[in-house]
mmCIF file with all atom_site columns, C-alpha atoms in Angstrom:
data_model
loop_
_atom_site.group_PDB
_atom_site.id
_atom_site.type_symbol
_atom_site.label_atom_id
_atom_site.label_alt_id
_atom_site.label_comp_id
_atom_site.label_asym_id
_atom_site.label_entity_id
_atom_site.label_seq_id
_atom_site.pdbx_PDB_ins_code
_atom_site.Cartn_x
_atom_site.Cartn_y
_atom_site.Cartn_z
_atom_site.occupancy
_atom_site.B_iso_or_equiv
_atom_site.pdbx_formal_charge
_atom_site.auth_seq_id
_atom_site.auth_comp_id
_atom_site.auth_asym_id
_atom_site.auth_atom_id
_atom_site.pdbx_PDB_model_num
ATOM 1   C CA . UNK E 1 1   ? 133.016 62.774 95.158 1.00 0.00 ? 1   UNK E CA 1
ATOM 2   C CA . UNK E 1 2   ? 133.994 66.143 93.804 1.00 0.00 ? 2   UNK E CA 1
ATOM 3   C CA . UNK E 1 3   ? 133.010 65.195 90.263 1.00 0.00 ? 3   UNK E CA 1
ATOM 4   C CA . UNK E 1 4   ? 129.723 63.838 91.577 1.00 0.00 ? 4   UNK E CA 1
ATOM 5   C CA . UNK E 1 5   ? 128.398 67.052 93.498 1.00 0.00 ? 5   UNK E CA 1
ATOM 6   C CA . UNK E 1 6   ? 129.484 69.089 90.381 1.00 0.00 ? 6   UNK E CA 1
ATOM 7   C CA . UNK E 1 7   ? 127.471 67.124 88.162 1.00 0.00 ? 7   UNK E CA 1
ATOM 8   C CA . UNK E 1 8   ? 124.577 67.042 90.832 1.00 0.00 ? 8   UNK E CA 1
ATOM 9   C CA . UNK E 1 9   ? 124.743 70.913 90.766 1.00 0.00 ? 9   UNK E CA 1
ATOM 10  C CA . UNK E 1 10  ? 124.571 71.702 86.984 1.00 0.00 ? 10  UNK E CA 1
ATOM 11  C CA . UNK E 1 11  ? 121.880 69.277 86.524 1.00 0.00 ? 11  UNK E CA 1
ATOM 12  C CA . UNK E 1 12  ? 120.108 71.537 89.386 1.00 0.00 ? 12  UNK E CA 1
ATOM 13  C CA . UNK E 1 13  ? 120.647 74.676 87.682 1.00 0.00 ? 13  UNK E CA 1
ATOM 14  C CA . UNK E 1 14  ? 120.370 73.380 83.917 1.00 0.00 ? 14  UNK E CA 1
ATOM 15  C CA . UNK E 1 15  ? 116.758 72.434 85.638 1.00 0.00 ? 15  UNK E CA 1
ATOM 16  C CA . UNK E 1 16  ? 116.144 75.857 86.886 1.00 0.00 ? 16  UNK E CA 1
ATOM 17  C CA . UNK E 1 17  ? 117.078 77.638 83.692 1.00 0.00 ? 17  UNK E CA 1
ATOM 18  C CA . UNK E 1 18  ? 114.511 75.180 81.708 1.00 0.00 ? 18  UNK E CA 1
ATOM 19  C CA . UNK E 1 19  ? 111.999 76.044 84.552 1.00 0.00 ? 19  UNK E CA 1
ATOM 20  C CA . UNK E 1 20  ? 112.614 79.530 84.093 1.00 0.00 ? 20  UNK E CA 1
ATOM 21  C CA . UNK E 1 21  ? 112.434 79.722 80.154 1.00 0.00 ? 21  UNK E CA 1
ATOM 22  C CA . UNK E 1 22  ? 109.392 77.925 80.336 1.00 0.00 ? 22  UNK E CA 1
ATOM 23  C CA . UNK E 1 23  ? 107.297 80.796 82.792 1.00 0.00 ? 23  UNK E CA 1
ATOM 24  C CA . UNK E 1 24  ? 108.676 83.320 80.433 1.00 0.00 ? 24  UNK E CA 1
ATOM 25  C CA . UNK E 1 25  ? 106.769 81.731 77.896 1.00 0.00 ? 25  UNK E CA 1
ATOM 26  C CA . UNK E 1 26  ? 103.569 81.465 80.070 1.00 0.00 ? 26  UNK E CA 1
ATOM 27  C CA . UNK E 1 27  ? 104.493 85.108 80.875 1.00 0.00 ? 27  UNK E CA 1
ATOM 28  C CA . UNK E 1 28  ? 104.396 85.712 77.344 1.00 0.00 ? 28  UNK E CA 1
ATOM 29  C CA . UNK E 1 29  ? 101.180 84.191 76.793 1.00 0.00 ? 29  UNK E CA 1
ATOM 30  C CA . UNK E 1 30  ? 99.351  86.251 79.578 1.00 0.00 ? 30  UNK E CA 1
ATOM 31  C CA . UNK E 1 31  ? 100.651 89.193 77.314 1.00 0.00 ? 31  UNK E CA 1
ATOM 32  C CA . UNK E 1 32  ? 99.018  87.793 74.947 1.00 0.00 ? 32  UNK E CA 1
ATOM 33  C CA . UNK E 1 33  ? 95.820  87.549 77.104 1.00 0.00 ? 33  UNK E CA 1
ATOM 34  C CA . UNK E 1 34  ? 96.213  91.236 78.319 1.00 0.00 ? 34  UNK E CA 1
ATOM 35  C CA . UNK E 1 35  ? 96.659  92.420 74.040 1.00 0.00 ? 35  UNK E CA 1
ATOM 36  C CA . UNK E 1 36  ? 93.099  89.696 73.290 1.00 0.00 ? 36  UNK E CA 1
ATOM 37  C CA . UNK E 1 37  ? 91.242  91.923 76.695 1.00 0.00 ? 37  UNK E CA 1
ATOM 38  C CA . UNK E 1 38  ? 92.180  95.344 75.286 1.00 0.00 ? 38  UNK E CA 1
ATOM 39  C CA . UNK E 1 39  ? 90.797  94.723 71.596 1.00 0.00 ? 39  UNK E CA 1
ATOM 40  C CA . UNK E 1 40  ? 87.857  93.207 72.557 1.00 0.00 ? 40  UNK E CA 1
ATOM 41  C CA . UNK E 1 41  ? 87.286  95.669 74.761 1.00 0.00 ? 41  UNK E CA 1
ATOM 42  C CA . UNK E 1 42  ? 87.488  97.739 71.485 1.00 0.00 ? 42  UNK E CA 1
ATOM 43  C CA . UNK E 1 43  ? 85.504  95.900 70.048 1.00 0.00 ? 43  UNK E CA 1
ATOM 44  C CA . UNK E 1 44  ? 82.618  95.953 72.017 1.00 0.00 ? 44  UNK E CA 1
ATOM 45  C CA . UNK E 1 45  ? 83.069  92.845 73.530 1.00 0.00 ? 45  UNK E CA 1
ATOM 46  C CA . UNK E 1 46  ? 80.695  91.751 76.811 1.00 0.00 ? 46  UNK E CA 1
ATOM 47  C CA . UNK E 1 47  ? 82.276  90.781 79.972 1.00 0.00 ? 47  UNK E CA 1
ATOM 48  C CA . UNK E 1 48  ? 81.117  87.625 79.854 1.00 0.00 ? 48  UNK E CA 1
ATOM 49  C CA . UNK E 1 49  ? 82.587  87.268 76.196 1.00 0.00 ? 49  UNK E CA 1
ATOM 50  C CA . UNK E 1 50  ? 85.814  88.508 77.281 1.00 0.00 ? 50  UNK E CA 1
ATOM 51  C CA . UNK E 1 51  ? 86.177  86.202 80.569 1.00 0.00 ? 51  UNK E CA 1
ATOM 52  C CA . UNK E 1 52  ? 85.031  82.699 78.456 1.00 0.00 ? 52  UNK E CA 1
ATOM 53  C CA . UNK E 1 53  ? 87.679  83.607 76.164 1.00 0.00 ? 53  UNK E CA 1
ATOM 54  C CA . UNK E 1 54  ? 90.534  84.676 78.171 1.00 0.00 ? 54  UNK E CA 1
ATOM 55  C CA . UNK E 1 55  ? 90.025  81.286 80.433 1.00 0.00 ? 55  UNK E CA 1
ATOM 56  C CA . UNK E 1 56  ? 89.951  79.320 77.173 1.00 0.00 ? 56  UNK E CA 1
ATOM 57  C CA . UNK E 1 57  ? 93.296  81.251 76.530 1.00 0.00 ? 57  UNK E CA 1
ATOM 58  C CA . UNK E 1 58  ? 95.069  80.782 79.965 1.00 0.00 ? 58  UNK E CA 1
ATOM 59  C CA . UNK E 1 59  ? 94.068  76.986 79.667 1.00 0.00 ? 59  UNK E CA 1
ATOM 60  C CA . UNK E 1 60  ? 95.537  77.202 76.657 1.00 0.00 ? 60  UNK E CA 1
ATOM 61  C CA . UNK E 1 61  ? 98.788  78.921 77.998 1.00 0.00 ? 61  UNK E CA 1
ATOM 62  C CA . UNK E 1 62  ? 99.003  75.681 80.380 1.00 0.00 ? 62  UNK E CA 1
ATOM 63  C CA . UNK E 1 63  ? 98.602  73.000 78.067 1.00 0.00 ? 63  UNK E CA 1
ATOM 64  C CA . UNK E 1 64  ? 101.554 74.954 76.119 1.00 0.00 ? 64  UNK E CA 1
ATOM 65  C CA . UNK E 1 65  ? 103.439 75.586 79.106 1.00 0.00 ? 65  UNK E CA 1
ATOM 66  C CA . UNK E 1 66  ? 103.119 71.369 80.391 1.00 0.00 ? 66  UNK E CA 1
ATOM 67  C CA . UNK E 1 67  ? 104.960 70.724 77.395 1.00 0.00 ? 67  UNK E CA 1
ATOM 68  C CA . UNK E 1 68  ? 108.423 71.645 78.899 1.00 0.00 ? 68  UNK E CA 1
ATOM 69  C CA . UNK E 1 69  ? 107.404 69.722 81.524 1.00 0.00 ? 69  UNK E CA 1
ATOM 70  C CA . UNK E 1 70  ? 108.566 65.994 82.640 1.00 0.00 ? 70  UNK E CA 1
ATOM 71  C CA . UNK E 1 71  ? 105.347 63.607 82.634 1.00 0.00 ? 71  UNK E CA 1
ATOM 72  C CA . UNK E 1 72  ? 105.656 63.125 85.983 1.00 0.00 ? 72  UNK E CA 1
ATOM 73  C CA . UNK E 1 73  ? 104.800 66.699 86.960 1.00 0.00 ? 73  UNK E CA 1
ATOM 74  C CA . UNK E 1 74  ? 102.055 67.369 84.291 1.00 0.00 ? 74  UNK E CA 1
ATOM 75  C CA . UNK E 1 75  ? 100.161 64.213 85.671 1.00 0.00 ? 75  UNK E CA 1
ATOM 76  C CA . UNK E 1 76  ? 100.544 65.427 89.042 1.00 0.00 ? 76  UNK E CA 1
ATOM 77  C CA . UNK E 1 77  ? 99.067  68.992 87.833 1.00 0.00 ? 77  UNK E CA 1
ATOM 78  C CA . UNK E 1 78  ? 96.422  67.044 85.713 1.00 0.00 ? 78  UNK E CA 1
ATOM 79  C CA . UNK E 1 79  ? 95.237  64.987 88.807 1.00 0.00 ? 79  UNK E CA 1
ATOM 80  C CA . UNK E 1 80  ? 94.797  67.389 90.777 1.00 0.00 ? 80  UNK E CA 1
ATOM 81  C CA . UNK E 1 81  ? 93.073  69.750 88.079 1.00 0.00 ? 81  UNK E CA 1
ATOM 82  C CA . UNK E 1 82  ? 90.917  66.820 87.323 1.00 0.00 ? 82  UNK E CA 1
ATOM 83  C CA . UNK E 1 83  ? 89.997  66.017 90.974 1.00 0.00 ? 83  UNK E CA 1
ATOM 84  C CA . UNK E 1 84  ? 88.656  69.365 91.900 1.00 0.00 ? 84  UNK E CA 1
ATOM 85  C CA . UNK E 1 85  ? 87.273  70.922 88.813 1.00 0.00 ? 85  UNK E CA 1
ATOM 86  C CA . UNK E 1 86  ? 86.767  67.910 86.826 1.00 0.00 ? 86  UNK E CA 1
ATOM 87  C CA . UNK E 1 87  ? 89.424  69.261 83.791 1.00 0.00 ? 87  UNK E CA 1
ATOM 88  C CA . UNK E 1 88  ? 93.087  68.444 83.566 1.00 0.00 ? 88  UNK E CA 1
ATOM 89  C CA . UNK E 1 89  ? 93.551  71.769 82.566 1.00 0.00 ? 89  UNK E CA 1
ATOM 90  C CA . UNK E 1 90  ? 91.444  73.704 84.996 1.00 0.00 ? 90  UNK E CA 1
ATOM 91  C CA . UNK E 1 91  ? 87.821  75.008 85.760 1.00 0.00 ? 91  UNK E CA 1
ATOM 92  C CA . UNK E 1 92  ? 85.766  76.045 83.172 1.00 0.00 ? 92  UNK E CA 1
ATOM 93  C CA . UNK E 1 93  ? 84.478  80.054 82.704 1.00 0.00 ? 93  UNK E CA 1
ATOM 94  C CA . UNK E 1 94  ? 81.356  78.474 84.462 1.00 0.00 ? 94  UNK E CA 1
ATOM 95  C CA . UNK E 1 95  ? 83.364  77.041 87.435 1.00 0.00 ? 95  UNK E CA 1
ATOM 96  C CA . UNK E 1 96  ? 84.746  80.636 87.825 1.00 0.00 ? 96  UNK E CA 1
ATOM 97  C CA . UNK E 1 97  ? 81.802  82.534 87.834 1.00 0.00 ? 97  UNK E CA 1
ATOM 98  C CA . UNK E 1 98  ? 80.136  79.928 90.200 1.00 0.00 ? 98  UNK E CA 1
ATOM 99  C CA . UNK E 1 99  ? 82.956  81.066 92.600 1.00 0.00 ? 99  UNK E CA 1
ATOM 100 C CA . UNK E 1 100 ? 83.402  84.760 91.739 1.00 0.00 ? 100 UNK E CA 1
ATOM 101 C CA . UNK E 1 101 ? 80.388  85.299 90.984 1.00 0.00 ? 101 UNK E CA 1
ATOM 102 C CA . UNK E 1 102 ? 81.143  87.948 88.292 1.00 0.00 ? 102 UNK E CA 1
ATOM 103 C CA . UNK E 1 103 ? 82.598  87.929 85.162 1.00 0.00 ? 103 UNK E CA 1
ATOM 104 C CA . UNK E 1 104 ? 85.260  90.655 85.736 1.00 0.00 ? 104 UNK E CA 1
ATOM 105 C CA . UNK E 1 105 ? 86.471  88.698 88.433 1.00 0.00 ? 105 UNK E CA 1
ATOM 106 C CA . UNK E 1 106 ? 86.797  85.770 86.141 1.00 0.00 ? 106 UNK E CA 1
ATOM 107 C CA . UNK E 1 107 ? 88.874  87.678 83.668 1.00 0.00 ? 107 UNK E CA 1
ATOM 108 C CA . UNK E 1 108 ? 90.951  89.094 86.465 1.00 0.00 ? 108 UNK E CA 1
ATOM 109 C CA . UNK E 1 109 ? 91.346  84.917 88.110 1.00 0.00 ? 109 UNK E CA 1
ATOM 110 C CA . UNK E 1 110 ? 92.113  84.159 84.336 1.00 0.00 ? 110 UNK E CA 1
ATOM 111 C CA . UNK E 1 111 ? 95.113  86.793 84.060 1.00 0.00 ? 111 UNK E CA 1
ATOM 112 C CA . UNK E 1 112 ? 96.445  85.740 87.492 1.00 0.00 ? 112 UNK E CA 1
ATOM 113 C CA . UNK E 1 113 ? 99.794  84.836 87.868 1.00 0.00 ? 113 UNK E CA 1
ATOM 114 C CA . UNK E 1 114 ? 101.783 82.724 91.187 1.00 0.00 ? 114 UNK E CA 1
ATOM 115 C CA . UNK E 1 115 ? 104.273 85.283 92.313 1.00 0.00 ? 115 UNK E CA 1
ATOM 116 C CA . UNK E 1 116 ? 105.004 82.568 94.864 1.00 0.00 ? 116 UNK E CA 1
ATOM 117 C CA . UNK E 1 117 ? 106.323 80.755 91.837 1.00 0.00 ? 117 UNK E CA 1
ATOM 118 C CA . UNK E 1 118 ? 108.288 83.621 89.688 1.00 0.00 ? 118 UNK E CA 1
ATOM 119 C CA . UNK E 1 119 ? 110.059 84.467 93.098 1.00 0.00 ? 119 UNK E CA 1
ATOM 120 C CA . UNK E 1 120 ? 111.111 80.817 93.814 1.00 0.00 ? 120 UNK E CA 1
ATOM 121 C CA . UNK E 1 121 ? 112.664 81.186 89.640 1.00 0.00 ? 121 UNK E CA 1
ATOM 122 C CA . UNK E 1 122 ? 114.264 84.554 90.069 1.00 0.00 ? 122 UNK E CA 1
ATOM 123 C CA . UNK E 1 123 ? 111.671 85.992 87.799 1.00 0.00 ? 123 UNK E CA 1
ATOM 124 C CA . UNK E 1 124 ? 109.561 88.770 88.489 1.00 0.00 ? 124 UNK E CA 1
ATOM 125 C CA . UNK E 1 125 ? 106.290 89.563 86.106 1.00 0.00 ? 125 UNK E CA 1
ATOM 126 C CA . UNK E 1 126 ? 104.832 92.826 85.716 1.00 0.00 ? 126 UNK E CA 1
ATOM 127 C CA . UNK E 1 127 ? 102.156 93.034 83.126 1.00 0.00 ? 127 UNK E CA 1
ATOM 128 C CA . UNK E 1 128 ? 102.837 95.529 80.257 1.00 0.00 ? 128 UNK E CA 1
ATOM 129 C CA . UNK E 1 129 ? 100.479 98.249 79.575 1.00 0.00 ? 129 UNK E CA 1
ATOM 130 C CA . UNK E 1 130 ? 98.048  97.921 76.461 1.00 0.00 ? 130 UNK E CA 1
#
């Protein structure tokens, strides 16, 4: 019985240390999101520009991020993602602005992160500065 509950619990936290490497990554790309927002910026980028592009990149981040994931819990993402916006990865820049009804709050919903999530991981994200 002993044996049993040991093996239960290092399967549990082996689980939660995969979890947990895997929304560092996602963490990483949303760097990655914050660096691409700065520079076009710089560049003389519009909003609208900037916002189609970081939601391509976040969608991006997830398709990345789903492949740590068993195939049980990316279909359940996907069918839900599919079900209300019609994408297995998400809504579209268009769906966003439909609901924001700006494009600066798009690029702010893109770079959004579930602190609900990082908490329930240990993990805590704070943006860097560009």
């Amino acid at each position: 019985m002993r044996l049993t509950s040991s093996l239960l619990s290092r399967a549990l936290v082996d689980e939660k240390v995969e979890a947990q490497r895997t929304r560092i990554r996602y963490h990483g790309l949303l760097e990655d999101m914050h660096r691409t927002e700065a520079n076009m910026r710089e560049s003389g980028a519009s909003e609208e520009e900037i916002a189609r592009e970081l939601v391509d990149m976040r969608n991006q981040a997830k398709e990345i991020t789903r492949a740590g994931m068993t195939p049980e819990e990316v279909r359940i993402l996907e069918d839900r993602n599919t079900a209300k916006y019609g994408n297995p990865l998400g809504p579209t820049a268009d769906q966003l602005y439909a609901k924001y009804g700006s494009w600066e709050k798009v690029t702010d919903a893109s770079m959004r992160t579930s602190y609900a999530v990082d908490r329930e991981l240990s993990l805590e994200y704070r943006p860097c500065p560009v």
